[in-house]
PDB file of C-alpha atoms in Angstrom:
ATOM      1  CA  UNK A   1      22.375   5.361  68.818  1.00 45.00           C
ATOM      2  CA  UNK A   2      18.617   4.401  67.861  1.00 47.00           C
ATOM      3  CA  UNK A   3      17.881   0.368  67.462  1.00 60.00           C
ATOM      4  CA  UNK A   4      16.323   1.734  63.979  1.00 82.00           C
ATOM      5  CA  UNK A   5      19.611   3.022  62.419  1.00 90.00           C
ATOM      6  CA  UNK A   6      21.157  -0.077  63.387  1.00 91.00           C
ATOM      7  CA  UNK A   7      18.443  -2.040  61.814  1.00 93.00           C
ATOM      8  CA  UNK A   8      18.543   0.247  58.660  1.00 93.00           C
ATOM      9  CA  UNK A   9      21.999  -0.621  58.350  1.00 95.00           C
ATOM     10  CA  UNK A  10      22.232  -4.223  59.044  1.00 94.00           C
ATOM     11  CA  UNK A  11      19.102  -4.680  56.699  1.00 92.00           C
ATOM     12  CA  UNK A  12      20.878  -3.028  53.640  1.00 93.00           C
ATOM     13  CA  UNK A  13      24.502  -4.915  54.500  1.00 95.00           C
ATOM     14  CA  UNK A  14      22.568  -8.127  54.435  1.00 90.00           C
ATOM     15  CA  UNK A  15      20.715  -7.337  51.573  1.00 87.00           C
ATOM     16  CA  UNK A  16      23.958  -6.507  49.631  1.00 91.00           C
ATOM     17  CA  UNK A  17      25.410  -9.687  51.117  1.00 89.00           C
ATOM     18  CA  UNK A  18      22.959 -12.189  50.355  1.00 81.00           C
ATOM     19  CA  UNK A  19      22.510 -10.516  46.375  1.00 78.00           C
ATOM     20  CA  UNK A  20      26.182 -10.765  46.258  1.00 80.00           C
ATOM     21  CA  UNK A  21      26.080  -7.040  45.641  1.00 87.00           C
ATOM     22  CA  UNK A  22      29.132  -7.102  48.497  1.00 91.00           C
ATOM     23  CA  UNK A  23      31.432  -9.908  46.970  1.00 88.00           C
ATOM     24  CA  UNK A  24      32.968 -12.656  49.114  1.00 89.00           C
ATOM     25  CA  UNK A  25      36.049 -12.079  50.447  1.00 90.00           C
ATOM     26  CA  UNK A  26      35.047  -8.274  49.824  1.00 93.00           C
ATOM     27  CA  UNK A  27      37.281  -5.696  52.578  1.00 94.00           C
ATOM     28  CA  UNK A  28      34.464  -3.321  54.425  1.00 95.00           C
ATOM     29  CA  UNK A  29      35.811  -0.962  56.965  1.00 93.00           C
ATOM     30  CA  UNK A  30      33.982   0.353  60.213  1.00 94.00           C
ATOM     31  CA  UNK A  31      34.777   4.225  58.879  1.00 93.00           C
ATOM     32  CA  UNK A  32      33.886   3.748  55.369  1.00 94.00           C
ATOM     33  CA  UNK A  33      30.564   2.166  56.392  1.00 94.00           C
ATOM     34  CA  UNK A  34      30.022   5.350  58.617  1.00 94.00           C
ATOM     35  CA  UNK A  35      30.752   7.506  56.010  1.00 94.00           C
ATOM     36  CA  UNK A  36      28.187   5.376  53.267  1.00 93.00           C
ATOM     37  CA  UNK A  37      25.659   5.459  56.166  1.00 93.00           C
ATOM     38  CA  UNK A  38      26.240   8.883  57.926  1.00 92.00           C
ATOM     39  CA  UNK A  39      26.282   7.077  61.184  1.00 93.00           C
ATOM     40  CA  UNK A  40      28.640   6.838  64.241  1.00 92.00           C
ATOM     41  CA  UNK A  41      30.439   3.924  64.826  1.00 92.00           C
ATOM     42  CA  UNK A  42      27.827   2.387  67.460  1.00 93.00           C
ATOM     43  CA  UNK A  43      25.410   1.062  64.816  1.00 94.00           C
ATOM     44  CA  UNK A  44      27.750   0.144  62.299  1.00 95.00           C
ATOM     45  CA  UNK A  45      30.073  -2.412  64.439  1.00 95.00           C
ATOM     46  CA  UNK A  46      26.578  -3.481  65.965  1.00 95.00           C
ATOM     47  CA  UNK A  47      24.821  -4.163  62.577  1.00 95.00           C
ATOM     48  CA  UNK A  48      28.640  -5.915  61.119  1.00 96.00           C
ATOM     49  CA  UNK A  49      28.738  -8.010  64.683  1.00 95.00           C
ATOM     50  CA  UNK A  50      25.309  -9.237  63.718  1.00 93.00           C
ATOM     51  CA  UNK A  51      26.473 -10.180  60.415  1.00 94.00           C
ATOM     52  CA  UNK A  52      28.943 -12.087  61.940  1.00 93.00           C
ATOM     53  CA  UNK A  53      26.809 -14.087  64.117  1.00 89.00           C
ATOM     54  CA  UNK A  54      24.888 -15.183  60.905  1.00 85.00           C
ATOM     55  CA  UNK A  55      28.453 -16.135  58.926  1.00 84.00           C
ATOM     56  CA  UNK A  56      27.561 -13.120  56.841  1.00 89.00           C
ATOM     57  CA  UNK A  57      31.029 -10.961  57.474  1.00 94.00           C
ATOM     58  CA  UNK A  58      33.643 -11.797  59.850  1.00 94.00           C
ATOM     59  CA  UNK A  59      36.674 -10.021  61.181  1.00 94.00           C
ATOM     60  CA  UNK A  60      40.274  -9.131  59.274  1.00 92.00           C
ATOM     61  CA  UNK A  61      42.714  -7.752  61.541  1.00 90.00           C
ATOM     62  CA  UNK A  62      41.719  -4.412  62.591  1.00 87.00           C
ATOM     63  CA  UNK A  63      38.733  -4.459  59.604  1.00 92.00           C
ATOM     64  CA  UNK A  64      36.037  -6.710  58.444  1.00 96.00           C
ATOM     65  CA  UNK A  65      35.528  -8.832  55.007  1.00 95.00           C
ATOM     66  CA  UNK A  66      31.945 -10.438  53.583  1.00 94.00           C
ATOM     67  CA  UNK A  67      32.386 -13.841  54.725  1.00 91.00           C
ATOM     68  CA  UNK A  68      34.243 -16.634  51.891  1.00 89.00           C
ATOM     69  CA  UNK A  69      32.132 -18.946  50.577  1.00 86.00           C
ATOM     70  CA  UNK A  70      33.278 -22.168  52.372  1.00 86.00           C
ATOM     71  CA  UNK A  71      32.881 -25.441  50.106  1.00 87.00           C
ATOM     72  CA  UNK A  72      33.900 -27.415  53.088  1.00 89.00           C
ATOM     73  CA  UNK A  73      31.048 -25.555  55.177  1.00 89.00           C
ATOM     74  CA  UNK A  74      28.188 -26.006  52.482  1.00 92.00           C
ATOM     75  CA  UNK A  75      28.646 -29.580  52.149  1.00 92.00           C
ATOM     76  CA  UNK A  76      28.533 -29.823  56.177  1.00 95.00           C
ATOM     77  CA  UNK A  77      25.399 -27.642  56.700  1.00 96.00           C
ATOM     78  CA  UNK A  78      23.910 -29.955  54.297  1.00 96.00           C
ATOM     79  CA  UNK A  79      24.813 -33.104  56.471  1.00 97.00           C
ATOM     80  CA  UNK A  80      23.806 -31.192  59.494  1.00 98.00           C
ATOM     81  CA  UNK A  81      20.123 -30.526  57.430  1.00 98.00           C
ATOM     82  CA  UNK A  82      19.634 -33.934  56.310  1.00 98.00           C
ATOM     83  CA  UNK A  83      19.939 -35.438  59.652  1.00 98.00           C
ATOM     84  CA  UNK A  84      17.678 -32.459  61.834  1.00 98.00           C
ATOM     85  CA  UNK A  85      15.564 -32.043  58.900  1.00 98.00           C
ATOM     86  CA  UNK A  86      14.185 -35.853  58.392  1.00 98.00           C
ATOM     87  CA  UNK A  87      14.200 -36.200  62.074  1.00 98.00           C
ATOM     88  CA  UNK A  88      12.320 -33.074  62.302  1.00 98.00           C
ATOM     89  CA  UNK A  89       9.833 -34.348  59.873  1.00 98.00           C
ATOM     90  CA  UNK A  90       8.904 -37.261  61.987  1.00 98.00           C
ATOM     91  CA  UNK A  91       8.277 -35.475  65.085  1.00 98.00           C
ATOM     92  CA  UNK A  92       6.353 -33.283  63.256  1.00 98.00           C
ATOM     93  CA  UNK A  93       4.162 -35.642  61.590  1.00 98.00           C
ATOM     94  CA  UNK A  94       4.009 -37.658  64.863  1.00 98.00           C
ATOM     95  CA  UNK A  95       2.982 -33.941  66.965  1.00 97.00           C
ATOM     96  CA  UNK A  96       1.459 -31.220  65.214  1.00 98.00           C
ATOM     97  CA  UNK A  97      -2.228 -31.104  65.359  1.00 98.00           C
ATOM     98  CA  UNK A  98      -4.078 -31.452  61.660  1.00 97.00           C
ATOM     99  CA  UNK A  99      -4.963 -27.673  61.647  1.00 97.00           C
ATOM    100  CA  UNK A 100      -1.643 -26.394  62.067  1.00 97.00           C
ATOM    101  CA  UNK A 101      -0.493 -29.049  59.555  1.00 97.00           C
ATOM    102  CA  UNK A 102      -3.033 -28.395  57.168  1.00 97.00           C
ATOM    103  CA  UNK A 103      -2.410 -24.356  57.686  1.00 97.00           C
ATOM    104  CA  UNK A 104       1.320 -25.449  56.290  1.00 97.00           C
ATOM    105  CA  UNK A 105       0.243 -27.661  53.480  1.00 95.00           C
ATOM    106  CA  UNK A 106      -1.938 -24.382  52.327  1.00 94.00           C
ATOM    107  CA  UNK A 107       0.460 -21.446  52.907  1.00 92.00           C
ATOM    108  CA  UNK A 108       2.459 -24.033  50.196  1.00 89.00           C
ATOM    109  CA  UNK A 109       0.376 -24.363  47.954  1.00 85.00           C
ATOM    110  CA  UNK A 110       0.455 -21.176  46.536  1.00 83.00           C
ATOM    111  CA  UNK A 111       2.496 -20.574  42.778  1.00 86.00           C
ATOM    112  CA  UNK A 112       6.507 -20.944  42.449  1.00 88.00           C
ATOM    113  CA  UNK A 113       7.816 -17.355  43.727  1.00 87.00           C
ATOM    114  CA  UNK A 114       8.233 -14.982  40.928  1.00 90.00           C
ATOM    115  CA  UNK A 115      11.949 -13.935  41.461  1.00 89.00           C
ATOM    116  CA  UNK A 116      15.438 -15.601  43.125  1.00 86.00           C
ATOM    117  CA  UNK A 117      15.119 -13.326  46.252  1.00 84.00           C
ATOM    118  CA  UNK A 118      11.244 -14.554  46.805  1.00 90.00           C
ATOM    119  CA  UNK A 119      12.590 -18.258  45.962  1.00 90.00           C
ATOM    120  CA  UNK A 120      14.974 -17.949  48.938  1.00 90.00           C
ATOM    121  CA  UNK A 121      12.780 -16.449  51.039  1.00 90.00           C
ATOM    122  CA  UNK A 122       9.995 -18.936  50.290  1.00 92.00           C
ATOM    123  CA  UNK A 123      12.276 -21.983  50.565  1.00 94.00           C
ATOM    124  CA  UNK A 124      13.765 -20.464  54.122  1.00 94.00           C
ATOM    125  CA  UNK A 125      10.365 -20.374  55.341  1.00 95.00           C
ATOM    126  CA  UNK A 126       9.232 -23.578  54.246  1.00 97.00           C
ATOM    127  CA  UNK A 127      12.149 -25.677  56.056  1.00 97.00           C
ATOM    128  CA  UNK A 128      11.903 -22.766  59.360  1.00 97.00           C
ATOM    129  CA  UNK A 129       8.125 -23.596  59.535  1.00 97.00           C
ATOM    130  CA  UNK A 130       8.409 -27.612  58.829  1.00 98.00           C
ATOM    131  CA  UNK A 131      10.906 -27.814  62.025  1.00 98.00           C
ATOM    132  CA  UNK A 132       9.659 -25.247  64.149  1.00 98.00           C
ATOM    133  CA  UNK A 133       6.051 -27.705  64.185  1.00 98.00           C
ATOM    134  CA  UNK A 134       8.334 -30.596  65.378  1.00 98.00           C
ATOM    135  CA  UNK A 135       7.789 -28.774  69.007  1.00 98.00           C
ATOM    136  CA  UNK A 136      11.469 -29.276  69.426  1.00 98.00           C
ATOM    137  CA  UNK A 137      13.005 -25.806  69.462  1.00 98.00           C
ATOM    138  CA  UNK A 138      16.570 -26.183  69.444  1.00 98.00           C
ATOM    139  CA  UNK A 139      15.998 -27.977  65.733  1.00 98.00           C
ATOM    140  CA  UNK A 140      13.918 -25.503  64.350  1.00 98.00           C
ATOM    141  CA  UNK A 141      16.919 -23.180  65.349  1.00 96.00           C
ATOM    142  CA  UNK A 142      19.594 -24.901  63.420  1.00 97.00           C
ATOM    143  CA  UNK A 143      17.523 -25.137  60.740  1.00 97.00           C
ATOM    144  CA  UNK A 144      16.699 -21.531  60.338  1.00 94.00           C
ATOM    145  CA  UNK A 145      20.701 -20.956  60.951  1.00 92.00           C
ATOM    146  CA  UNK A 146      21.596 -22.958  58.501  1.00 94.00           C
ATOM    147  CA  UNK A 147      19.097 -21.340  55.517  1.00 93.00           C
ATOM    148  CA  UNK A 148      20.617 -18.411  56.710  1.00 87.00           C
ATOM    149  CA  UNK A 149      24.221 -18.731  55.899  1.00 87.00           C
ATOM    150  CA  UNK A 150      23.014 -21.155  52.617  1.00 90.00           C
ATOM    151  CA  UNK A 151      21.049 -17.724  51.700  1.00 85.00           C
ATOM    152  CA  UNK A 152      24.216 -16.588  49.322  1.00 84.00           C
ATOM    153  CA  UNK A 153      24.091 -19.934  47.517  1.00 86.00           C
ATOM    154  CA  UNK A 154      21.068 -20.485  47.952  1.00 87.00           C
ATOM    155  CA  UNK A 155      19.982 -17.267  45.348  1.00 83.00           C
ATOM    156  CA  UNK A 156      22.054 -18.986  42.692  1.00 81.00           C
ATOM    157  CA  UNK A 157      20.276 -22.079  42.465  1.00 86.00           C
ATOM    158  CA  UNK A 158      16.583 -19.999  42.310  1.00 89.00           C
ATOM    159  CA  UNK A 159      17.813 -17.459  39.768  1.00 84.00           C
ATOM    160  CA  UNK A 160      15.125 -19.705  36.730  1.00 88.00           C
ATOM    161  CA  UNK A 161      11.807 -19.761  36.669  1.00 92.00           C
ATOM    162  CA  UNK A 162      12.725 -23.915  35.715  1.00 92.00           C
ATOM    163  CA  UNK A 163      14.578 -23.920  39.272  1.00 90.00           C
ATOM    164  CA  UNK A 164      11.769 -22.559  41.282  1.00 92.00           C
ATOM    165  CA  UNK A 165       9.179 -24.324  39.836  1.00 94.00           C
ATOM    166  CA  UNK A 166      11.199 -27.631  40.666  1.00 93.00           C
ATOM    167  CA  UNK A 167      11.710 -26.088  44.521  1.00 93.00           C
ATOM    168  CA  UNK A 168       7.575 -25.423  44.800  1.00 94.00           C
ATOM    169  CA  UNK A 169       7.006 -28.881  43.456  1.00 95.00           C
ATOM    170  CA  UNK A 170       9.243 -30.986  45.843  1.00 96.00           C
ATOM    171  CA  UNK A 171       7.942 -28.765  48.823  1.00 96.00           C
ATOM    172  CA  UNK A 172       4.941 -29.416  47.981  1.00 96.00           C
ATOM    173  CA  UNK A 173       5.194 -33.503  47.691  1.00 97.00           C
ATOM    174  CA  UNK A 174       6.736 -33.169  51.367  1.00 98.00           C
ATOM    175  CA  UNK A 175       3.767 -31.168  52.218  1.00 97.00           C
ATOM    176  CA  UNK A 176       1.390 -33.770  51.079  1.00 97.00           C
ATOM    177  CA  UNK A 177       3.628 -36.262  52.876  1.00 98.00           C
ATOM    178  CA  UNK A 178       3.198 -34.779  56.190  1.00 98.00           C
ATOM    179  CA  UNK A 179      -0.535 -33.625  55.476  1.00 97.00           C
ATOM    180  CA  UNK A 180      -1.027 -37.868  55.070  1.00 97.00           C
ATOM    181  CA  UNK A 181       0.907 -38.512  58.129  1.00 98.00           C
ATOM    182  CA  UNK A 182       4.062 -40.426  56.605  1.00 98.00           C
ATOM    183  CA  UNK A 183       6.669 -39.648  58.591  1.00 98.00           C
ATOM    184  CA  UNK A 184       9.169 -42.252  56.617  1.00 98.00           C
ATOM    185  CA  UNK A 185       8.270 -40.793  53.024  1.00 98.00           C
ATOM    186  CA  UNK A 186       8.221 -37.100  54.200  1.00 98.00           C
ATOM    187  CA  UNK A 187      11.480 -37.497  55.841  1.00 98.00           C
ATOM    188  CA  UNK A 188      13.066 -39.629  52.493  1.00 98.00           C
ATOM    189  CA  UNK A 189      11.774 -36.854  50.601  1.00 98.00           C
ATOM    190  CA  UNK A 190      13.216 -34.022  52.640  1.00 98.00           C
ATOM    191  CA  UNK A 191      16.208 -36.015  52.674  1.00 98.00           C
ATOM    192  CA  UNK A 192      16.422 -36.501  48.618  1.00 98.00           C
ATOM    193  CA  UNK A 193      15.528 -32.516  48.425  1.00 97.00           C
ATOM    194  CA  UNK A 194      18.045 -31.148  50.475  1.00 97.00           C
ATOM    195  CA  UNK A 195      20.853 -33.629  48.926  1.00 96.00           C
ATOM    196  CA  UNK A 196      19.698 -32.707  45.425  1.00 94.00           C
ATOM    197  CA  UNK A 197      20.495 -29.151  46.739  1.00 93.00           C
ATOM    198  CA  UNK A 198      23.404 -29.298  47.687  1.00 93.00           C
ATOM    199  CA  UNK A 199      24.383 -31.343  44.446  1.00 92.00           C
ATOM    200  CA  UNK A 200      22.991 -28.060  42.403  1.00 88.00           C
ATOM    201  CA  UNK A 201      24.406 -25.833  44.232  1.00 87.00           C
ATOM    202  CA  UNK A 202      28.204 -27.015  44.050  1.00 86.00           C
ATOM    203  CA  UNK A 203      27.635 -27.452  40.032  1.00 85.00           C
ATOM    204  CA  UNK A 204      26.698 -23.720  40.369  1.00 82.00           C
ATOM    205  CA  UNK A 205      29.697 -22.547  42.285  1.00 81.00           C
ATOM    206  CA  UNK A 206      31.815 -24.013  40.093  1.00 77.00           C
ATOM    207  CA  UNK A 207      29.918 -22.489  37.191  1.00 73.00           C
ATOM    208  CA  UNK A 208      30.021 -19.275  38.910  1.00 64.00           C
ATOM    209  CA  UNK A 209      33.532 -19.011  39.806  1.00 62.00           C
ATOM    210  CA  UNK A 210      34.539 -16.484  37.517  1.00 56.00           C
ATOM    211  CA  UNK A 211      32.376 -14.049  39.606  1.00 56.00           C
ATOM    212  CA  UNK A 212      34.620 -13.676  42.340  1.00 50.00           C
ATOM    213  CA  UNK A 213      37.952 -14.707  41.249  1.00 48.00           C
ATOM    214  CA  UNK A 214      40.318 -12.894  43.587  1.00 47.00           C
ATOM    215  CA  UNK A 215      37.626 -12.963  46.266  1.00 49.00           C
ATOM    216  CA  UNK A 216      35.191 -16.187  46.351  1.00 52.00           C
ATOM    217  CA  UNK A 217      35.215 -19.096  47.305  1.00 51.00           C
ATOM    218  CA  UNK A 218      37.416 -20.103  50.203  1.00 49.00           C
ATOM    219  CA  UNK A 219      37.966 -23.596  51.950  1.00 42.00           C
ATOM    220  CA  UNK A 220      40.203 -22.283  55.132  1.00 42.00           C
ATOM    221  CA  UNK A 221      39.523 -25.213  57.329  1.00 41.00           C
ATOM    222  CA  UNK A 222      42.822 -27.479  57.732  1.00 35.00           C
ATOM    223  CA  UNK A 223      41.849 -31.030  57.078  1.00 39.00           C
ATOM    224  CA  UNK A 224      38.898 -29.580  54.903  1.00 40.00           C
ATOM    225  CA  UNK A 225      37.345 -31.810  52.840  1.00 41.00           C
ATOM    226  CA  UNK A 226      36.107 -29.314  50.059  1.00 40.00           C
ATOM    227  CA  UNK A 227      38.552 -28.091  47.534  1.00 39.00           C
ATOM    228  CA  UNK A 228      39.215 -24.071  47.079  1.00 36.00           C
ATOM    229  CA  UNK A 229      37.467 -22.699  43.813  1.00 35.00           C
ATOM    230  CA  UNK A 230      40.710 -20.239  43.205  1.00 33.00           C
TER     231      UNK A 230
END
């Protein structure tokens, strides 16, 4: 087994994942993987375990499945994000030094990203970068953890030009925020952005639902608070 055939594969699973290419709820099998792939079965249960680690794909009996959408999960990673994020914010406002700062007011700056998989990318960075400059590295963790398995959802809400345009101009108002050393407004605006989000993105998935029926969208937490999209 090379590390670069594993990477190969994991990179195009998580590609098809994150387009949706590979529906939710969507049955993959370790064999037929090695047969797409022409690979042993080494770097194809290595590249679907790192999937899973990422709440990309996750196990079915004897087989694997793309990961559900989880309503109930969505609307808890954005809970978790409000509260790291805006606290986040402050410590970075309160530590970084102006350069660094000012390096991250510049690298977004630049024009809204041309297409949905450039928007995602471009928003994951922008929230990764804002909490890893807290200094605290355990937030700027669950931060980048949590763009990762909102990466799915996260394409739908950046598929118009009119959606990333809005996304590039509340990133940069938190920019300027923390460029003028307000912790309190940065972190209200974070907070207002990533709850505005979230509101988008579960008019979307209801929108969207059609998509996937007989796969989707899966609440399959007891006690959850989200409802099923069937």
């Amino acid at each position: 087994m090379s590390l670069s055939q594993t990477e190969q594969i994991y990179a195009r699973l998580r590609r098809a994942v994150l387009a949706l290419d590979l529906a939710p709820g969507e049955r993959m099998t370790e064999r037929g993987l090695e047969a797409d792939f022409q690979a042993s079965r080494t770097p194809v249960r290595a590249a679907l375990v790192r999937l899973e680690s990422e709440g990309l794909a996750r196990r079915s009996g004897r087989g694997w499945i793309v990961a559900p959408i989880d309503l109930t999960e969505i609307a808890e990673l954005a809970e978790l994000r409000e509260a790291v994020e805006a606290a986040a914010v402050r410590l970075t406002v309160a530590r970084a030094a102006d350069g660094d700062i000012a390096a991250f007011a510049r690298s977004h700056s630049r024009p809204p990203a041309t297409d949905a998989e450039e928007g995602v990318q471009a928003g994951g960075d922008f929230h990764a970068e804002l909490a890893r400059l807290s200094g605290n590295r355990l937030m700027a963790d669950a931060v980048r953890g949590a763009m990762t398995r909102l990466a799915r959802t996260r394409l739908l809400d950046v598929r118009t030009p009119e959606a990333r345009h809005q996304a590039a101009r509340e990133h940069r108002e938190i920019a300027e925020a923390v460029l003028s050393r307000d912790a309190e407004g940065a972190a209200s605006l974070i907070a207002d952005h990533i709850r505005r989000t979230n509101e988008r993105l579960l008019l979307l998935l209801d929108a969207d639902r059609g998509r996937f029926r007989g796969h989707g969208y899966a609440v399959d937490r007891p006690g959850a608070r989200g409802a099923a999209i069937p």
